[in-house]
mmCIF file of N, CA, C and O in Angstrom:
data_model
loop_
_atom_site.group_PDB
_atom_site.id
_atom_site.type_symbol
_atom_site.label_atom_id
_atom_site.label_comp_id
_atom_site.label_asym_id
_atom_site.label_seq_id
_atom_site.Cartn_x
_atom_site.Cartn_y
_atom_site.Cartn_z
ATOM 1 N N GLY A 1 101.762 109.686 124.649
ATOM 2 C CA GLY A 1 101.231 110.713 124.324
ATOM 3 C C GLY A 1 99.587 110.500 124.952
ATOM 4 O O GLY A 1 99.389 109.259 125.453
ATOM 5 N N ALA A 2 99.042 111.585 125.344
ATOM 6 C CA ALA A 2 97.670 111.474 125.550
ATOM 7 C C ALA A 2 96.879 110.711 124.907
ATOM 8 O O ALA A 2 96.823 111.428 123.759
ATOM 9 N N VAL A 3 95.723 110.514 125.426
ATOM 10 C CA VAL A 3 94.782 110.006 124.468
ATOM 11 C C VAL A 3 93.426 110.003 125.530
ATOM 12 O O VAL A 3 93.412 109.796 127.039
ATOM 13 N N ASN A 4 92.118 109.869 124.642
ATOM 14 C CA ASN A 4 91.344 110.890 125.326
ATOM 15 C C ASN A 4 90.200 109.337 124.880
ATOM 16 O O ASN A 4 90.014 109.372 123.572
ATOM 17 N N VAL A 5 89.364 108.993 125.471
ATOM 18 C CA VAL A 5 88.927 108.005 125.302
ATOM 19 C C VAL A 5 87.299 108.141 126.432
ATOM 20 O O VAL A 5 87.055 108.021 127.225
ATOM 21 N N PRO A 6 86.299 108.954 125.949
ATOM 22 C CA PRO A 6 85.050 109.497 126.340
ATOM 23 C C PRO A 6 84.509 108.619 127.134
ATOM 24 O O PRO A 6 84.051 107.386 126.254
ATOM 25 N N LEU A 7 84.279 108.238 128.646
ATOM 26 C CA LEU A 7 83.069 107.232 129.170
ATOM 27 C C LEU A 7 81.757 108.423 129.298
ATOM 28 O O LEU A 7 81.147 107.318 128.761
ATOM 29 N N PHE A 8 81.557 109.504 128.666
ATOM 30 C CA PHE A 8 80.010 109.800 128.685
ATOM 31 C C PHE A 8 80.331 110.737 127.349
ATOM 32 O O PHE A 8 81.516 111.455 126.533
ATOM 33 N N ARG A 9 79.140 110.945 126.626
ATOM 34 C CA ARG A 9 79.257 111.787 125.551
ATOM 35 C C ARG A 9 77.692 112.673 125.545
ATOM 36 O O ARG A 9 77.037 112.607 126.523
ATOM 37 N N LEU A 10 77.626 113.344 124.654
ATOM 38 C CA LEU A 10 76.553 114.449 124.868
ATOM 39 C C LEU A 10 75.341 113.161 124.347
ATOM 40 O O LEU A 10 75.647 112.648 123.503
ATOM 41 N N VAL A 11 74.338 113.730 125.086
ATOM 42 C CA VAL A 11 72.744 113.342 124.705
ATOM 43 C C VAL A 11 72.786 113.025 123.323
ATOM 44 O O VAL A 11 72.948 114.510 122.664
ATOM 45 N N GLN A 12 72.663 112.310 122.259
ATOM 46 C CA GLN A 12 72.607 112.096 121.022
ATOM 47 C C GLN A 12 70.615 111.492 120.640
ATOM 48 O O GLN A 12 70.724 112.130 119.723
ATOM 49 N N GLY A 13 70.118 111.204 121.064
ATOM 50 C CA GLY A 13 68.816 110.811 120.990
ATOM 51 C C GLY A 13 67.861 112.350 121.024
ATOM 52 O O GLY A 13 68.115 113.514 121.693
ATOM 53 N N ASN A 14 66.428 111.892 120.964
ATOM 54 C CA ASN A 14 65.692 112.971 120.778
ATOM 55 C C ASN A 14 64.288 112.156 121.135
ATOM 56 O O ASN A 14 63.364 113.065 120.356
ATOM 57 N N SER A 15 64.131 111.350 122.049
ATOM 58 C CA SER A 15 63.185 111.125 122.740
ATOM 59 C C SER A 15 62.628 112.349 123.581
ATOM 60 O O SER A 15 63.745 113.149 124.067
ATOM 61 N N ALA A 16 61.325 111.981 124.397
ATOM 62 C CA ALA A 16 61.172 112.790 125.157
ATOM 63 C C ALA A 16 62.338 112.929 126.393
ATOM 64 O O ALA A 16 62.112 113.962 127.052
ATOM 65 N N PHE A 17 62.528 111.619 126.748
ATOM 66 C CA PHE A 17 63.431 111.782 127.669
ATOM 67 C C PHE A 17 64.556 112.756 127.893
ATOM 68 O O PHE A 17 65.022 113.252 128.499
ATOM 69 N N ASP A 18 64.963 112.472 126.533
ATOM 70 C CA ASP A 18 66.768 113.114 126.573
ATOM 71 C C ASP A 18 65.911 114.248 126.244
ATOM 72 O O ASP A 18 66.865 115.510 126.938
ATOM 73 N N ASN A 19 65.013 114.659 125.453
ATOM 74 C CA ASN A 19 64.808 116.374 125.526
ATOM 75 C C ASN A 19 64.461 117.207 126.706
ATOM 76 O O ASN A 19 64.973 118.075 127.004
ATOM 77 N N VAL A 20 64.285 116.321 127.968
ATOM 78 C CA VAL A 20 63.649 116.973 128.926
ATOM 79 C C VAL A 20 65.023 116.910 129.877
ATOM 80 O O VAL A 20 65.528 117.633 130.356
ATOM 81 N N LYS A 21 65.855 115.754 129.492
ATOM 82 C CA LYS A 21 67.362 115.872 129.515
ATOM 83 C C LYS A 21 68.141 117.104 129.670
ATOM 84 O O LYS A 21 68.826 118.158 130.281
ATOM 85 N N LYS A 22 67.922 117.401 128.803
ATOM 86 C CA LYS A 22 68.890 118.227 127.776
ATOM 87 C C LYS A 22 68.214 119.832 128.052
ATOM 88 O O LYS A 22 68.914 120.499 128.520
ATOM 89 N N LEU A 23 66.943 119.942 128.023
ATOM 90 C CA LEU A 23 66.316 121.554 128.640
ATOM 91 C C LEU A 23 66.555 121.602 130.498
ATOM 92 O O LEU A 23 67.403 122.583 130.856
ATOM 93 N N VAL A 24 66.956 120.500 131.087
ATOM 94 C CA VAL A 24 67.026 120.474 132.756
ATOM 95 C C VAL A 24 68.733 120.967 132.739
ATOM 96 O O VAL A 24 68.665 121.652 133.597
ATOM 97 N N MET A 25 69.413 120.306 132.160
ATOM 98 C CA MET A 25 70.476 120.642 132.388
ATOM 99 C C MET A 25 70.898 121.646 131.604
ATOM 100 O O MET A 25 71.769 122.556 132.015
ATOM 101 N N ALA A 26 70.422 122.410 130.363
ATOM 102 C CA ALA A 26 70.837 124.060 130.025
ATOM 103 C C ALA A 26 70.384 124.703 131.201
ATOM 104 O O ALA A 26 70.566 126.054 131.163
ATOM 105 N N GLY A 27 69.186 124.757 131.709
ATOM 106 C CA GLY A 27 69.101 125.214 133.355
ATOM 107 C C GLY A 27 70.064 125.273 134.075
ATOM 108 O O GLY A 27 69.870 126.618 134.500
ATOM 109 N N PHE A 28 70.689 124.380 134.304
ATOM 110 C CA PHE A 28 72.015 124.780 135.212
ATOM 111 C C PHE A 28 72.973 125.229 134.560
ATOM 112 O O PHE A 28 74.740 124.579 134.611
ATOM 113 N N ALA A 29 73.116 125.726 132.809
ATOM 114 C CA ALA A 29 73.982 126.024 132.038
ATOM 115 C C ALA A 29 74.712 124.764 131.885
ATOM 116 O O ALA A 29 76.190 124.642 131.618
ATOM 117 N N MET A 30 74.327 123.595 131.807
ATOM 118 C CA MET A 30 75.428 122.567 131.193
ATOM 119 C C MET A 30 74.950 121.920 130.407
ATOM 120 O O MET A 30 73.803 122.138 129.837
ATOM 121 N N LYS A 31 75.996 121.292 129.757
ATOM 122 C CA LYS A 31 75.143 120.266 128.430
ATOM 123 C C LYS A 31 74.831 118.577 128.942
ATOM 124 O O LYS A 31 75.611 118.349 129.961
ATOM 125 N N ALA A 32 73.426 118.048 128.332
ATOM 126 C CA ALA A 32 73.398 116.589 129.192
ATOM 127 C C ALA A 32 74.293 115.542 128.273
ATOM 128 O O ALA A 32 74.138 115.930 127.068
ATOM 129 N N THR A 33 74.584 114.359 129.370
ATOM 130 C CA THR A 33 75.716 113.560 128.833
ATOM 131 C C THR A 33 75.192 112.243 129.087
ATOM 132 O O THR A 33 74.118 112.143 130.118
ATOM 133 N N GLU A 34 75.327 111.475 128.712
ATOM 134 C CA GLU A 34 74.617 110.126 128.768
ATOM 135 C C GLU A 34 76.072 109.259 128.428
ATOM 136 O O GLU A 34 76.727 109.517 128.436
ATOM 137 N N ARG A 35 76.270 108.157 128.959
ATOM 138 C CA ARG A 35 77.128 106.899 128.724
ATOM 139 C C ARG A 35 77.440 106.746 127.604
ATOM 140 O O ARG A 35 76.484 106.468 126.972
ATOM 141 N N ASN A 36 79.017 106.579 127.309
ATOM 142 C CA ASN A 36 78.876 106.045 125.971
ATOM 143 C C ASN A 36 78.786 104.873 125.782
ATOM 144 O O ASN A 36 79.765 103.621 126.152
ATOM 145 N N PRO A 37 77.881 104.611 125.067
ATOM 146 C CA PRO A 37 78.081 102.407 124.231
ATOM 147 C C PRO A 37 78.521 101.898 124.075
ATOM 148 O O PRO A 37 78.848 101.023 123.605
ATOM 149 N N ASP A 38 79.822 103.224 123.370
ATOM 150 C CA ASP A 38 80.991 102.755 122.356
ATOM 151 C C ASP A 38 81.669 102.284 123.113
ATOM 152 O O ASP A 38 83.578 102.169 122.405
ATOM 153 N N PHE A 39 82.304 102.782 124.491
ATOM 154 C CA PHE A 39 83.336 103.248 125.035
ATOM 155 C C PHE A 39 84.346 102.082 124.877
ATOM 156 O O PHE A 39 85.574 102.167 125.035
ATOM 157 N N GLN A 40 84.105 100.746 125.269
ATOM 158 C CA GLN A 40 84.723 99.433 125.310
ATOM 159 C C GLN A 40 85.628 99.473 124.198
ATOM 160 O O GLN A 40 86.286 99.072 123.561
ATOM 161 N N LYS A 41 84.815 99.782 122.809
ATOM 162 C CA LYS A 41 85.161 99.601 121.789
ATOM 163 C C LYS A 41 86.396 100.618 120.695
ATOM 164 O O LYS A 41 87.331 100.671 120.495
ATOM 165 N N ASP A 42 85.673 101.638 121.493
ATOM 166 C CA ASP A 42 86.891 103.039 121.220
ATOM 167 C C ASP A 42 87.924 102.847 122.232
ATOM 168 O O ASP A 42 88.947 103.329 121.245
ATOM 169 N N ALA A 43 87.678 102.329 123.422
ATOM 170 C CA ALA A 43 89.233 101.869 124.052
ATOM 171 C C ALA A 43 89.996 100.839 123.764
ATOM 172 O O ALA A 43 91.174 101.212 123.415
ATOM 173 N N LEU A 44 89.509 100.083 123.196
ATOM 174 C CA LEU A 44 89.910 98.952 122.602
ATOM 175 C C LEU A 44 91.092 98.680 121.308
ATOM 176 O O LEU A 44 92.162 98.825 121.274
ATOM 177 N N GLU A 45 90.077 99.844 120.763
ATOM 178 C CA GLU A 45 91.113 100.877 119.194
ATOM 179 C C GLU A 45 91.881 101.667 119.631
ATOM 180 O O GLU A 45 92.816 101.718 118.728
ATOM 181 N N ALA A 46 92.188 102.844 120.347
ATOM 182 C CA ALA A 46 92.552 103.444 121.384
ATOM 183 C C ALA A 46 94.187 103.504 121.916
ATOM 184 O O ALA A 46 95.021 103.694 122.057
ATOM 185 N N LEU A 47 93.761 102.510 123.179
ATOM 186 C CA LEU A 47 94.442 102.440 123.786
ATOM 187 C C LEU A 47 95.634 100.951 123.750
ATOM 188 O O LEU A 47 95.025 100.085 123.612
ATOM 189 N N PRO A 48 96.517 101.135 124.020
ATOM 190 C CA PRO A 48 98.131 100.210 124.284
ATOM 191 C C PRO A 48 97.595 99.123 125.064
ATOM 192 O O PRO A 48 97.144 99.028 125.713
ATOM 193 N N LYS A 49 98.281 97.758 124.412
ATOM 194 C CA LYS A 49 97.843 96.503 125.027
ATOM 195 C C LYS A 49 99.297 96.574 126.090
ATOM 196 O O LYS A 49 100.064 96.752 125.611
ATOM 197 N N ASN A 50 98.711 95.731 127.177
ATOM 198 C CA ASN A 50 100.157 95.351 127.704
ATOM 199 C C ASN A 50 101.062 96.262 128.693
ATOM 200 O O ASN A 50 101.939 96.036 128.579
ATOM 201 N N LYS A 51 100.396 97.208 128.465
ATOM 202 C CA LYS A 51 100.658 98.803 129.370
ATOM 203 C C LYS A 51 100.143 99.400 130.067
ATOM 204 O O LYS A 51 98.967 99.217 130.017
ATOM 205 N N LYS A 52 100.496 100.017 131.373
ATOM 206 C CA LYS A 52 100.035 100.537 132.390
ATOM 207 C C LYS A 52 99.665 101.680 131.596
ATOM 208 O O LYS A 52 100.061 102.785 131.051
ATOM 209 N N LEU A 53 98.069 101.868 132.194
ATOM 210 C CA LEU A 53 97.171 103.089 132.399
ATOM 211 C C LEU A 53 97.293 104.035 133.340
ATOM 212 O O LEU A 53 97.002 103.461 134.559
ATOM 213 N N ILE A 54 97.173 105.374 132.751
ATOM 214 C CA ILE A 54 96.717 106.489 134.264
ATOM 215 C C ILE A 54 95.041 106.564 133.683
ATOM 216 O O ILE A 54 95.189 107.188 132.842
ATOM 217 N N VAL A 55 94.141 106.722 134.552
ATOM 218 C CA VAL A 55 92.860 107.008 134.291
ATOM 219 C C VAL A 55 92.235 108.129 134.944
ATOM 220 O O VAL A 55 92.658 108.271 136.329
ATOM 221 N N ALA A 56 91.719 109.206 134.374
ATOM 222 C CA ALA A 56 91.648 110.072 135.211
ATOM 223 C C ALA A 56 90.618 110.899 134.668
ATOM 224 O O ALA A 56 89.782 110.400 133.400
ATOM 225 N N CYS A 57 89.819 111.726 135.277
ATOM 226 C CA CYS A 57 88.163 112.280 134.703
ATOM 227 C C CYS A 57 88.348 113.880 134.573
ATOM 228 O O CYS A 57 89.023 114.336 136.086
ATOM 229 N N SER A 58 87.965 114.612 133.877
ATOM 230 C CA SER A 58 88.129 116.016 133.770
ATOM 231 C C SER A 58 87.138 116.735 134.454
ATOM 232 O O SER A 58 87.384 117.820 134.082
ATOM 233 N N ILE A 59 86.355 116.122 134.611
ATOM 234 C CA ILE A 59 85.190 117.201 135.757
ATOM 235 C C ILE A 59 85.634 116.671 137.094
ATOM 236 O O ILE A 59 84.515 117.057 137.844
ATOM 237 N N GLY A 60 85.802 115.882 137.644
ATOM 238 C CA GLY A 60 86.053 115.410 139.184
ATOM 239 C C GLY A 60 85.579 114.593 139.557
ATOM 240 O O GLY A 60 85.361 115.004 141.112
ATOM 241 N N THR A 61 84.779 114.313 139.267
ATOM 242 C CA THR A 61 83.675 113.124 139.692
ATOM 243 C C THR A 61 84.306 111.594 139.982
ATOM 244 O O THR A 61 85.509 111.595 139.655
ATOM 245 N N GLU A 62 83.643 110.980 141.240
ATOM 246 C CA GLU A 62 84.605 109.455 141.267
ATOM 247 C C GLU A 62 84.411 108.475 140.046
ATOM 248 O O GLU A 62 83.549 107.854 140.072
ATOM 249 N N LEU A 63 85.224 107.803 140.004
ATOM 250 C CA LEU A 63 85.488 106.745 139.322
ATOM 251 C C LEU A 63 85.290 105.579 139.734
ATOM 252 O O LEU A 63 84.967 104.728 139.176
ATOM 253 N N SER A 64 84.998 105.663 141.231
ATOM 254 C CA SER A 64 85.430 104.636 141.962
ATOM 255 C C SER A 64 84.148 103.870 142.038
ATOM 256 O O SER A 64 83.743 103.016 142.192
ATOM 257 N N ARG A 65 82.486 104.917 140.991
ATOM 258 C CA ARG A 65 81.667 104.280 141.221
ATOM 259 C C ARG A 65 81.337 103.726 140.164
ATOM 260 O O ARG A 65 80.581 102.666 139.889
ATOM 261 N N PHE A 66 82.028 103.099 139.345
ATOM 262 C CA PHE A 66 81.986 102.902 137.617
ATOM 263 C C PHE A 66 82.779 101.104 138.239
ATOM 264 O O PHE A 66 84.421 101.056 138.455
ATOM 265 N N THR A 67 81.836 100.037 138.357
ATOM 266 C CA THR A 67 82.662 98.746 138.139
ATOM 267 C C THR A 67 83.429 98.280 137.155
ATOM 268 O O THR A 67 83.703 99.086 136.141
ATOM 269 N N LEU A 68 84.554 97.674 137.365
ATOM 270 C CA LEU A 68 85.544 97.007 136.256
ATOM 271 C C LEU A 68 84.827 96.654 135.189
ATOM 272 O O LEU A 68 85.441 96.568 134.022
ATOM 273 N N ASP A 69 83.245 96.208 135.399
ATOM 274 C CA ASP A 69 82.643 95.189 134.210
ATOM 275 C C ASP A 69 82.499 96.620 133.087
ATOM 276 O O ASP A 69 81.866 96.239 132.015
ATOM 277 N N ASP A 70 82.214 98.286 134.032
ATOM 278 C CA ASP A 70 82.147 98.877 132.791
ATOM 279 C C ASP A 70 82.985 99.497 131.812
ATOM 280 O O ASP A 70 83.276 100.066 131.026
ATOM 281 N N VAL A 71 84.547 99.210 132.452
ATOM 282 C CA VAL A 71 85.070 100.024 131.694
ATOM 283 C C VAL A 71 86.238 98.866 131.241
ATOM 284 O O VAL A 71 87.162 99.025 130.771
ATOM 285 N N THR A 72 85.553 97.290 131.534
ATOM 286 C CA THR A 72 87.126 96.312 130.769
ATOM 287 C C THR A 72 87.150 96.380 129.852
ATOM 288 O O THR A 72 86.771 96.638 128.759
ATOM 289 N N LEU A 73 88.642 96.099 129.467
ATOM 290 C CA LEU A 73 89.172 96.804 127.993
ATOM 291 C C LEU A 73 89.605 94.771 127.391
ATOM 292 O O LEU A 73 90.121 94.291 128.020
#
């Protein structure tokens, strides 16, 4: 079956920068996102070991801009 481990999440903070980012993205009718700092932990818990994985992006961005260090399991 399919498993979803998000590399990005909705902005969680309320700092001035976070609030500006939320406001600017709302102007584009989008929700502000940030990298998921728990991605590695979440992926290790959710994904099977010693099996091939298919990695996909749901919004069409290029995953090639992320290095293996960003998503090492």
